[in-house]
DNA sequence: CAAACTACTTACCGTTTGGTAGATTGTCAA
DNA sequence: TTGACAATCTACCAAACGGTAAGTAGTTTG
């Protein structure tokens, strides 16, 4: 599979605006995860595609706009997860498992990894507000599923919001410490973590 | 209780070098957690104590040295936790609980919070190496306790390293999302999270 | 008192970085 | 062919920041 950079230069000079922007955003997300936002200069990003720094300003209004666009793409996945889990049949426990797996999968993309590792202190005020609002949707959506699990007795009594925050952050951190190529794949690690949590809040036979 | 800033100016002009440095490091740690490392200029830190920026260079050789000193103080706590848990009696499960609680307590200090939230991408190469090495000690120490719990049958079969990483990161994240003054204290939140994990990996009666 | 030292100060420097102005090149439609 | 537009370039700027040079109060010591 050709790298993002190779695919960029294979595009014609004109047209393909959306595709090129997507490649730039994905490479930016990769660099932000790898080195951090402040350690990634726009000239670094431009160099990766062998274009000049001002050329980036055709695809984004500012550095913060790059971040905002990345967050927007990533949070769309999260919105979708919440929307889908609402329509899923089954017990609260089963649906929570499905939602957690979906989140783990979305996490394993450039945008997902960036959303998981980026520090809100690097956001502008407007971007921070947007991020907070969309993050709330995910948290509330998942906590709701746990509450249903408690009601239908598939899960024990617990603090749904704390469970969700703990699980999401434990999964997010995988992006920081897990390096592919080892004994366990990203999916396997995610599955393990979900398993510990579900077991931890599962209803117990008396 | 007087703030760090107030305590600084109450000291005499001379003497009290160690105390003053400690206050500066703690305030730096607070700012790093609140705004991030790159968003905290040394002049910001100096302003908090109403001193000039070069005055800071009496207490640290560089900005990275400030970070390194903070990390050193925080990792001393972690070393102590590992050393103490090795000498503790009881099952693996009981000892893991104690170690996790001790970590949660150390987390609720300026240096602990900083260690938990700071991004390694902001470290210099030397500081990163130091951090990686001391972090390993904590991870290995805790994983070892879980392995003993599996052997003594107080814990079920699981992946000790993944459990430790998931738990520590779930706890670290509390620093980012928990705001004191709500319904639950820091300690209560930590206790909840530990409980989910211990239940998640506890041995089951057949 | 005077030397020596601690704990600062003001003024400054070099570098990096996000962002802009304005010219230029390639492409397509009329 | 030519006008219009998309895409990109070179050159540049202002601001911020880490860090340094050199000098100066206050304090202790002989």
Short mmCIF file of C-alpha atoms (C1' of nucleotides) in Angstrom, two decimals:
data_model
loop_
_atom_site.label_atom_id
_atom_site.label_comp_id
_atom_site.label_asym_id
_atom_site.label_seq_id
_atom_site.Cartn_x
_atom_site.Cartn_y
_atom_site.Cartn_z
CA UNK A 1 0.00 0.00 0.00
CA UNK A 2 1.48 3.34 -1.03
CA UNK A 3 2.10 5.82 1.78
CA UNK A 4 -0.01 8.92 2.22
CA UNK A 5 2.84 10.97 0.79
CA UNK A 6 3.16 8.81 -2.32
CA UNK A 7 -0.57 8.95 -2.92
CA UNK A 8 -0.51 12.74 -2.65
CA UNK A 9 2.05 13.22 -5.39
CA UNK A 10 0.27 10.73 -7.62
CA UNK A 11 -2.72 13.05 -7.81
CA UNK A 12 -2.92 15.55 -10.70
CA UNK A 13 -2.06 19.16 -10.03
CA UNK A 14 -5.68 20.23 -10.19
CA UNK A 15 -8.86 18.61 -8.93
CA UNK A 16 -8.94 16.03 -6.14
CA UNK A 17 -9.13 18.80 -3.55
CA UNK A 18 -10.99 16.68 -1.01
CA UNK A 19 -8.75 13.66 -1.46
CA UNK A 20 -5.59 15.72 -1.06
CA UNK A 21 -6.95 17.48 2.00
CA UNK A 22 -7.80 14.13 3.51
CA UNK A 23 -4.26 12.89 2.99
CA UNK A 24 -2.83 16.04 4.54
CA UNK A 25 -5.12 15.75 7.56
CA UNK A 26 -4.24 12.10 8.02
CA UNK A 27 -0.53 12.78 7.85
CA UNK A 28 -0.98 15.69 10.28
CA UNK A 29 -2.83 13.37 12.64
CA UNK A 30 0.01 10.84 12.39
CA UNK A 31 2.61 13.49 13.19
CA UNK A 32 0.56 14.91 16.06
CA UNK A 33 0.36 11.45 17.63
CA UNK A 34 3.99 10.63 16.99
CA UNK A 35 5.59 13.90 18.12
CA UNK A 36 2.84 15.99 19.65
CA UNK A 37 1.09 19.05 18.27
CA UNK A 38 3.62 21.66 19.34
CA UNK A 39 6.53 19.56 18.23
CA UNK A 40 5.05 19.36 14.75
CA UNK A 41 5.68 22.52 12.75
CA UNK A 42 3.55 23.20 9.71
CA UNK A 43 6.76 23.24 7.70
CA UNK A 44 7.39 19.66 8.87
CA UNK A 45 3.98 18.66 7.59
CA UNK A 46 4.55 20.46 4.29
CA UNK A 47 7.96 18.83 3.86
CA UNK A 48 6.38 15.37 4.07
CA UNK A 49 4.50 16.12 0.85
CA UNK A 50 7.34 18.11 -0.71
CA UNK A 51 5.23 21.23 -0.84
CA UNK A 52 5.80 24.62 0.74
CA UNK A 53 4.23 25.68 4.01
CA UNK A 54 1.90 28.31 2.48
CA UNK A 55 0.46 25.61 0.21
CA UNK A 56 -1.10 24.03 3.29
CA UNK A 57 -3.21 27.14 3.70
CA UNK A 58 -5.24 26.10 0.68
CA UNK A 59 -6.51 23.16 2.69
CA UNK A 60 -6.87 24.72 6.13
CA UNK A 61 -7.26 28.21 7.47
CA UNK A 62 -4.81 27.75 10.34
CA UNK A 63 -3.03 25.13 12.40
CA UNK A 64 -5.95 25.08 14.77
CA UNK A 65 -8.26 24.51 11.81
CA UNK A 66 -6.24 21.39 10.95
CA UNK A 67 -6.78 20.14 14.48
CA UNK A 68 -10.47 21.04 14.34
CA UNK A 69 -10.95 19.16 11.05
CA UNK A 70 -9.20 16.09 12.44
CA UNK A 71 -11.34 16.16 15.57
CA UNK A 72 -14.46 16.57 13.48
CA UNK A 73 -13.67 13.50 11.39
CA UNK A 74 -12.87 11.44 14.48
CA UNK A 75 -15.92 12.53 16.42
CA UNK A 76 -18.15 11.56 13.51
CA UNK A 77 -17.13 7.97 14.20
CA UNK A 78 -18.07 8.37 17.84
CA UNK A 79 -21.45 9.87 16.97
CA UNK A 80 -22.09 6.89 14.71
CA UNK A 81 -21.17 4.44 17.45
CA UNK A 82 -23.63 6.03 19.86
CA UNK A 83 -26.37 6.18 17.23
CA UNK A 84 -25.90 2.52 16.32
CA UNK A 85 -25.76 1.20 19.86
CA UNK A 86 -29.08 2.87 20.57
CA UNK A 87 -30.73 0.72 17.91
CA UNK A 88 -29.04 -2.53 18.89
CA UNK A 89 -31.06 -5.34 20.45
CA UNK A 90 -29.86 -7.38 23.43
CA UNK A 91 -29.03 -6.83 27.09
CA UNK A 92 -27.18 -3.80 28.35
CA UNK A 93 -24.12 -5.95 28.84
CA UNK A 94 -24.16 -7.24 25.26
CA UNK A 95 -24.73 -3.78 23.81
CA UNK A 96 -21.98 -2.24 25.93
CA UNK A 97 -19.60 -4.89 24.65
CA UNK A 98 -20.52 -4.06 21.05
CA UNK A 99 -20.12 -0.32 21.59
CA UNK A 100 -16.76 -0.76 23.29
CA UNK A 101 -15.55 -2.94 20.42
CA UNK A 102 -16.71 -0.35 17.89
CA UNK A 103 -14.82 2.33 19.78
CA UNK A 104 -11.71 0.17 19.84
CA UNK A 105 -11.94 -0.25 16.10
CA UNK A 106 -12.43 3.47 15.45
CA UNK A 107 -9.44 4.07 17.68
CA UNK A 108 -7.21 2.19 15.28
CA UNK A 109 -7.29 4.88 12.58
CA UNK A 110 -5.21 8.02 12.10
CA UNK A 111 -8.02 10.29 13.25
CA UNK A 112 -9.05 8.04 16.12
CA UNK A 113 -5.51 7.80 17.44
CA UNK A 114 -5.16 11.56 17.23
CA UNK A 115 -8.41 12.20 19.10
CA UNK A 116 -7.30 9.75 21.76
CA UNK A 117 -3.85 11.22 22.39
CA UNK A 118 -4.14 14.92 21.68
CA UNK A 119 -4.20 17.21 24.70
CA UNK A 120 -7.12 19.65 24.94
CA UNK A 121 -4.68 22.29 26.19
CA UNK A 122 -3.48 22.64 22.59
CA UNK A 123 -6.96 23.52 21.33
CA UNK A 124 -8.20 27.02 20.72
CA UNK A 125 -11.18 28.04 22.81
CA UNK A 126 -13.69 27.41 20.01
CA UNK A 127 -12.22 24.01 19.16
CA UNK A 128 -12.19 23.04 22.82
CA UNK A 129 -15.89 23.81 23.15
CA UNK A 130 -16.71 21.74 20.07
CA UNK A 131 -14.62 18.88 21.38
CA UNK A 132 -16.18 18.99 24.84
CA UNK A 133 -19.68 18.93 23.39
CA UNK A 134 -19.12 15.97 21.09
CA UNK A 135 -17.20 14.08 23.76
CA UNK A 136 -20.18 14.47 26.09
CA UNK A 137 -22.38 12.72 23.55
CA UNK A 138 -20.13 9.68 23.54
CA UNK A 139 -19.85 9.54 27.32
CA UNK A 140 -23.56 9.96 27.92
CA UNK A 141 -24.44 7.45 25.20
CA UNK A 142 -22.24 4.74 26.68
CA UNK A 143 -23.24 5.47 30.27
CA UNK A 144 -26.87 5.12 29.20
CA UNK A 145 -26.19 1.60 27.92
CA UNK A 146 -24.63 0.63 31.24
CA UNK A 147 -27.61 2.03 33.11
CA UNK A 148 -29.86 -0.19 31.03
CA UNK A 149 -27.63 -3.13 31.83
CA UNK A 150 -28.08 -2.42 35.52
CA UNK A 151 -31.85 -2.24 35.06
CA UNK A 152 -32.05 -5.48 33.07
CA UNK A 153 -29.76 -7.16 35.65
CA UNK A 154 -27.07 -8.10 33.14
CA UNK A 155 -24.71 -5.71 34.94
CA UNK A 156 -24.20 -5.11 38.63
CA UNK A 157 -24.67 -1.80 40.38
CA UNK A 158 -21.82 0.59 39.63
CA UNK A 159 -21.07 4.18 38.64
CA UNK A 160 -21.72 4.19 34.86
CA UNK A 161 -19.90 7.44 34.13
CA UNK A 162 -16.79 6.36 35.97
CA UNK A 163 -16.81 3.00 34.21
CA UNK A 164 -17.07 4.70 30.83
CA UNK A 165 -14.34 7.22 31.55
CA UNK A 166 -12.04 4.56 32.94
CA UNK A 167 -12.59 2.21 30.01
CA UNK A 168 -12.27 4.86 27.29
CA UNK A 169 -9.08 6.23 28.83
CA UNK A 170 -7.60 2.78 29.30
CA UNK A 171 -8.28 2.12 25.62
CA UNK A 172 -7.01 5.52 24.51
CA UNK A 173 -3.75 4.89 26.31
CA UNK A 174 -3.19 1.78 24.20
CA UNK A 175 -2.38 4.14 21.37
CA UNK A 176 0.46 5.57 23.44
CA UNK A 177 2.06 2.37 24.71
CA UNK A 178 1.23 -0.35 22.21
CA UNK A 179 3.62 -0.89 19.32
CA UNK A 180 2.45 -3.19 16.54
CA UNK A 181 4.68 -6.11 15.74
CA UNK A 182 4.62 -7.56 19.24
CA UNK A 183 2.90 -10.66 20.51
CA UNK A 184 -0.54 -9.06 20.66
CA UNK A 185 -2.31 -7.03 17.99
CA UNK A 186 -4.16 -3.81 18.73
CA UNK A 187 -7.47 -5.65 18.52
CA UNK A 188 -6.31 -8.36 20.93
CA UNK A 189 -5.19 -5.80 23.51
CA UNK A 190 -8.47 -3.90 23.21
CA UNK A 191 -10.41 -7.14 23.60
CA UNK A 192 -8.49 -7.99 26.76
CA UNK A 193 -9.19 -4.60 28.33
CA UNK A 194 -12.87 -4.72 27.46
CA UNK A 195 -13.04 -8.19 28.97
CA UNK A 196 -11.58 -7.02 32.31
CA UNK A 197 -14.11 -4.21 32.48
CA UNK A 198 -17.14 -6.27 31.53
CA UNK A 199 -16.16 -8.94 34.03
CA UNK A 200 -15.60 -6.22 36.58
CA UNK A 201 -19.13 -4.89 36.28
CA UNK A 202 -20.96 -8.08 35.30
CA UNK A 203 -23.85 -9.27 37.44
CA UNK A 204 -22.80 -12.12 39.74
CA UNK A 205 -24.73 -15.35 40.15
CA UNK A 206 -25.70 -15.62 43.83
CA UNK B 1 -3.48 27.14 53.86
CA UNK B 2 -1.32 29.76 52.12
CA UNK B 3 -0.72 29.20 48.41
CA UNK B 4 2.66 28.17 47.05
CA UNK B 5 3.17 31.72 45.86
CA UNK B 6 2.42 33.24 49.26
CA UNK B 7 4.74 30.81 50.98
CA UNK B 8 7.52 31.70 48.55
CA UNK B 9 7.45 35.41 49.34
CA UNK B 10 7.26 34.72 53.06
CA UNK B 11 10.72 33.19 52.96
CA UNK B 12 13.74 35.41 53.68
CA UNK B 13 15.80 36.62 50.78
CA UNK B 14 18.62 34.28 51.58
CA UNK B 15 18.67 30.71 52.77
CA UNK B 16 15.79 28.27 52.25
CA UNK B 17 17.13 27.31 48.82
CA UNK B 18 15.65 23.81 48.90
CA UNK B 19 12.26 24.99 50.17
CA UNK B 20 12.02 27.70 47.53
CA UNK B 21 13.04 25.31 44.77
CA UNK B 22 10.41 22.86 45.94
CA UNK B 23 7.72 25.53 45.75
CA UNK B 24 8.83 26.53 42.26
CA UNK B 25 8.81 22.91 41.08
CA UNK B 26 5.38 22.32 42.55
CA UNK B 27 3.96 25.45 40.93
CA UNK B 28 5.58 24.43 37.65
CA UNK B 29 3.99 21.00 37.96
CA UNK B 30 0.60 22.62 38.58
CA UNK B 31 0.95 24.83 35.50
CA UNK B 32 2.16 21.95 33.34
CA UNK B 33 -0.93 19.95 34.31
CA UNK B 34 -3.31 22.87 33.92
CA UNK B 35 -2.04 24.29 30.62
CA UNK B 36 0.51 21.84 29.27
CA UNK B 37 4.27 22.15 29.12
CA UNK B 38 4.55 24.10 25.90
CA UNK B 39 1.73 26.41 26.88
CA UNK B 40 3.61 27.32 30.06
CA UNK B 41 6.38 29.83 29.41
CA UNK B 42 9.10 30.20 31.98
CA UNK B 43 8.09 33.85 32.26
CA UNK B 44 4.59 32.67 33.28
CA UNK B 45 6.12 30.58 36.04
CA UNK B 46 8.35 33.45 37.16
CA UNK B 47 5.39 35.85 37.18
CA UNK B 48 3.53 33.61 39.63
CA UNK B 49 6.23 34.30 42.21
CA UNK B 50 6.77 37.92 41.14
CA UNK B 51 10.34 37.22 40.20
CA UNK B 52 12.10 37.61 36.86
CA UNK B 53 12.64 34.78 34.43
CA UNK B 54 16.43 34.58 34.87
CA UNK B 55 15.90 34.13 38.61
CA UNK B 56 14.48 30.69 37.85
CA UNK B 57 17.86 29.69 36.52
CA UNK B 58 19.16 29.69 40.07
CA UNK B 59 16.93 26.73 40.80
CA UNK B 60 17.13 24.81 37.54
CA UNK B 61 19.57 24.65 34.67
CA UNK B 62 16.90 24.70 31.97
CA UNK B 63 13.22 24.13 31.34
CA UNK B 64 13.92 20.49 30.70
CA UNK B 65 15.74 20.33 34.03
CA UNK B 66 12.57 21.55 35.73
CA UNK B 67 10.68 18.71 34.10
CA UNK B 68 13.39 16.24 35.02
CA UNK B 69 13.36 17.32 38.67
CA UNK B 70 9.57 17.01 38.82
CA UNK B 71 9.70 13.55 37.27
CA UNK B 72 12.43 12.52 39.68
CA UNK B 73 10.36 13.53 42.70
CA UNK B 74 7.28 11.77 41.38
CA UNK B 75 9.08 8.59 40.42
CA UNK B 76 10.56 8.34 43.90
CA UNK B 77 7.02 7.73 45.13
CA UNK B 78 6.57 4.98 42.58
CA UNK B 79 9.83 3.31 43.54
CA UNK B 80 8.70 3.35 47.16
CA UNK B 81 5.36 1.78 46.25
CA UNK B 82 7.05 -1.08 44.43
CA UNK B 83 9.58 -1.59 47.24
CA UNK B 84 6.85 -1.68 49.90
CA UNK B 85 4.52 -4.01 48.02
CA UNK B 86 7.33 -6.53 47.71
CA UNK B 87 7.51 -6.79 51.49
CA UNK B 88 3.78 -6.93 52.07
CA UNK B 89 2.16 -10.16 53.32
CA UNK B 90 -1.10 -11.55 51.89
CA UNK B 91 -2.40 -12.91 48.63
CA UNK B 92 -1.53 -11.41 45.27
CA UNK B 93 -4.99 -9.95 45.08
CA UNK B 94 -4.69 -8.21 48.47
CA UNK B 95 -1.25 -6.88 47.69
CA UNK B 96 -2.28 -5.62 44.28
CA UNK B 97 -5.14 -3.75 45.92
CA UNK B 98 -2.74 -2.12 48.38
CA UNK B 99 -0.28 -1.13 45.66
CA UNK B 100 -3.05 0.32 43.49
CA UNK B 101 -4.35 2.36 46.42
CA UNK B 102 -0.87 3.66 47.16
CA UNK B 103 -0.49 4.71 43.54
CA UNK B 104 -3.85 6.46 43.65
CA UNK B 105 -2.73 8.37 46.71
CA UNK B 106 0.62 9.38 45.19
CA UNK B 107 -1.34 10.51 42.14
CA UNK B 108 -3.12 13.13 44.20
CA UNK B 109 -0.08 15.38 44.60
CA UNK B 110 1.36 18.09 42.35
CA UNK B 111 4.22 15.87 41.20
CA UNK B 112 2.04 12.79 40.81
CA UNK B 113 -0.50 14.64 38.71
CA UNK B 114 2.26 16.03 36.54
CA UNK B 115 3.85 12.64 35.98
CA UNK B 116 0.43 11.26 35.08
CA UNK B 117 -0.51 13.89 32.51
CA UNK B 118 2.73 15.08 30.96
CA UNK B 119 3.47 13.88 27.45
CA UNK B 120 6.81 12.17 26.88
CA UNK B 121 7.09 13.98 23.56
CA UNK B 122 7.98 17.11 25.54
CA UNK B 123 10.96 15.44 27.20
CA UNK B 124 14.53 15.79 26.06
CA UNK B 125 16.21 12.57 25.01
CA UNK B 126 18.02 12.13 28.33
CA UNK B 127 14.92 12.85 30.40
CA UNK B 128 12.89 10.45 28.28
CA UNK B 129 15.35 7.65 28.93
CA UNK B 130 15.26 8.28 32.67
CA UNK B 131 11.49 8.33 32.62
CA UNK B 132 11.21 5.14 30.60
CA UNK B 133 13.55 3.30 32.92
CA UNK B 134 11.78 4.30 36.15
CA UNK B 135 8.37 3.69 34.61
CA UNK B 136 9.44 0.16 33.75
CA UNK B 137 10.20 -0.51 37.40
CA UNK B 138 6.66 0.40 38.38
CA UNK B 139 5.07 -1.64 35.59
CA UNK B 140 7.18 -4.71 36.23
CA UNK B 141 6.68 -4.46 39.99
CA UNK B 142 2.92 -4.38 39.74
CA UNK B 143 2.75 -7.05 37.04
CA UNK B 144 4.81 -9.28 39.31
CA UNK B 145 2.21 -8.96 42.06
CA UNK B 146 -0.54 -9.98 39.67
CA UNK B 147 1.47 -12.99 38.54
CA UNK B 148 1.73 -14.07 42.15
CA UNK B 149 -2.01 -13.61 42.51
CA UNK B 150 -2.52 -15.94 39.56
CA UNK B 151 -0.18 -18.51 41.12
CA UNK B 152 -1.84 -18.35 44.55
CA UNK B 153 -5.27 -18.56 42.85
CA UNK B 154 -6.57 -15.29 44.28
CA UNK B 155 -6.67 -13.92 40.72
CA UNK B 156 -7.77 -15.55 37.50
CA UNK B 157 -5.60 -16.04 34.45
CA UNK B 158 -5.05 -12.77 32.60
CA UNK B 159 -2.37 -10.64 30.94
CA UNK B 160 -0.67 -8.95 33.92
CA UNK B 161 1.08 -6.25 31.89
CA UNK B 162 -2.08 -5.24 30.08
CA UNK B 163 -4.00 -5.13 33.35
CA UNK B 164 -1.37 -2.87 34.91
CA UNK B 165 -1.17 -0.54 31.92
CA UNK B 166 -4.95 -0.31 31.67
CA UNK B 167 -5.40 0.36 35.37
CA UNK B 168 -2.60 2.91 35.67
CA UNK B 169 -3.81 4.81 32.63
CA UNK B 170 -7.42 4.73 33.79
CA UNK B 171 -6.25 6.19 37.10
CA UNK B 172 -3.94 8.73 35.45
CA UNK B 173 -6.81 9.99 33.36
CA UNK B 174 -8.75 10.84 36.52
CA UNK B 175 -6.37 13.76 36.91
CA UNK B 176 -7.56 15.08 33.55
CA UNK B 177 -11.31 14.71 33.93
CA UNK B 178 -12.05 14.81 37.66
CA UNK B 179 -12.75 18.19 39.22
CA UNK B 180 -12.88 18.32 43.02
CA UNK B 181 -16.05 19.69 44.54
CA UNK B 182 -18.37 17.22 42.84
CA UNK B 183 -20.24 14.34 44.35
CA UNK B 184 -17.22 12.05 44.51
CA UNK B 185 -13.77 12.81 45.91
CA UNK B 186 -10.56 11.82 44.14
CA UNK B 187 -10.11 8.92 46.55
CA UNK B 188 -13.66 7.67 45.98
CA UNK B 189 -13.22 7.69 42.20
CA UNK B 190 -9.91 5.88 42.46
CA UNK B 191 -11.45 3.30 44.77
CA UNK B 192 -14.26 2.67 42.27
CA UNK B 193 -11.85 2.14 39.39
CA UNK B 194 -9.65 -0.21 41.40
CA UNK B 195 -12.73 -2.17 42.39
CA UNK B 196 -13.80 -2.69 38.77
CA UNK B 197 -10.35 -3.97 37.88
CA UNK B 198 -9.95 -6.28 40.87
CA UNK B 199 -13.41 -7.72 40.26
CA UNK B 200 -12.52 -8.06 36.59
CA UNK B 201 -9.50 -10.23 37.26
CA UNK B 202 -10.60 -11.91 40.51
CA UNK B 203 -10.72 -15.69 40.68
CA UNK B 204 -14.27 -16.99 40.29
CA UNK B 205 -15.85 -19.61 42.53
CA UNK B 206 -16.83 -22.55 40.32
"C1'" DC C 1 34.39 47.58 57.52
"C1'" DA C 2 35.36 44.83 53.52
"C1'" DA C 3 35.37 40.84 50.95
"C1'" DA C 4 32.57 37.25 49.27
"C1'" DC C 5 28.62 35.20 48.22
"C1'" DT C 6 23.51 34.62 47.43
"C1'" DA C 7 19.69 36.05 45.09
"C1'" DC C 8 18.21 38.44 42.21
"C1'" DT C 9 17.56 42.51 38.23
"C1'" DT C 10 17.39 44.72 33.39
"C1'" DA C 11 18.49 44.32 28.78
"C1'" DC C 12 19.31 41.59 25.13
"C1'" DC C 13 20.03 37.73 21.56
"C1'" DG C 14 19.11 33.94 18.29
"C1'" DT C 15 15.89 30.82 16.77
"C1'" DT C 16 11.61 28.98 15.74
"C1'" DT C 17 7.09 29.35 14.21
"C1'" DG C 18 2.40 30.56 12.61
"C1'" DG C 19 0.88 33.26 9.25
"C1'" DT C 20 0.75 36.72 5.04
"C1'" DA C 21 1.72 39.26 0.50
"C1'" DG C 22 2.32 38.88 -3.91
"C1'" DA C 23 4.17 36.69 -7.91
"C1'" DT C 24 4.01 32.41 -10.84
"C1'" DT C 25 2.78 28.18 -13.06
"C1'" DG C 26 -0.27 24.81 -14.84
"C1'" DT C 27 -5.10 23.54 -16.50
"C1'" DC C 28 -9.41 24.00 -18.45
"C1'" DA C 29 -13.26 26.30 -20.77
"C1'" DA C 30 -14.93 29.47 -24.15
"C1'" DT D 1 -5.59 32.00 -28.10
"C1'" DT D 2 -6.90 33.89 -24.04
"C1'" DG D 3 -9.10 34.72 -19.78
"C1'" DA D 4 -10.06 32.72 -15.34
"C1'" DC D 5 -9.11 29.99 -11.72
"C1'" DA D 6 -6.72 26.50 -8.91
"C1'" DA D 7 -2.49 25.37 -6.89
"C1'" DT D 8 1.71 26.54 -5.42
"C1'" DC D 9 6.00 29.22 -4.98
"C1'" DT D 10 9.56 32.73 -2.87
"C1'" DA D 11 10.24 36.07 0.42
"C1'" DC D 12 9.06 38.00 4.42
"C1'" DC D 13 7.15 39.51 9.14
"C1'" DA D 14 5.89 39.91 13.99
"C1'" DA D 15 5.61 37.52 18.14
"C1'" DA D 16 7.03 34.30 21.50
"C1'" DC D 17 10.29 31.87 23.87
"C1'" DG D 18 14.45 29.68 25.93
"C1'" DG D 19 18.47 31.22 27.40
"C1'" DT D 20 22.61 34.50 28.47
"C1'" DA D 21 25.54 38.62 29.83
"C1'" DA D 22 26.48 41.79 32.96
"C1'" DG D 23 25.41 44.39 36.70
"C1'" DT D 24 23.29 45.21 41.57
"C1'" DA D 25 21.00 44.87 46.09
"C1'" DG D 26 21.04 42.39 50.46
"C1'" DT D 27 23.36 39.16 53.77
"C1'" DT D 28 26.86 36.70 55.99
"C1'" DT D 29 31.66 36.11 57.46
"C1'" DG D 30 36.36 37.11 58.73
#
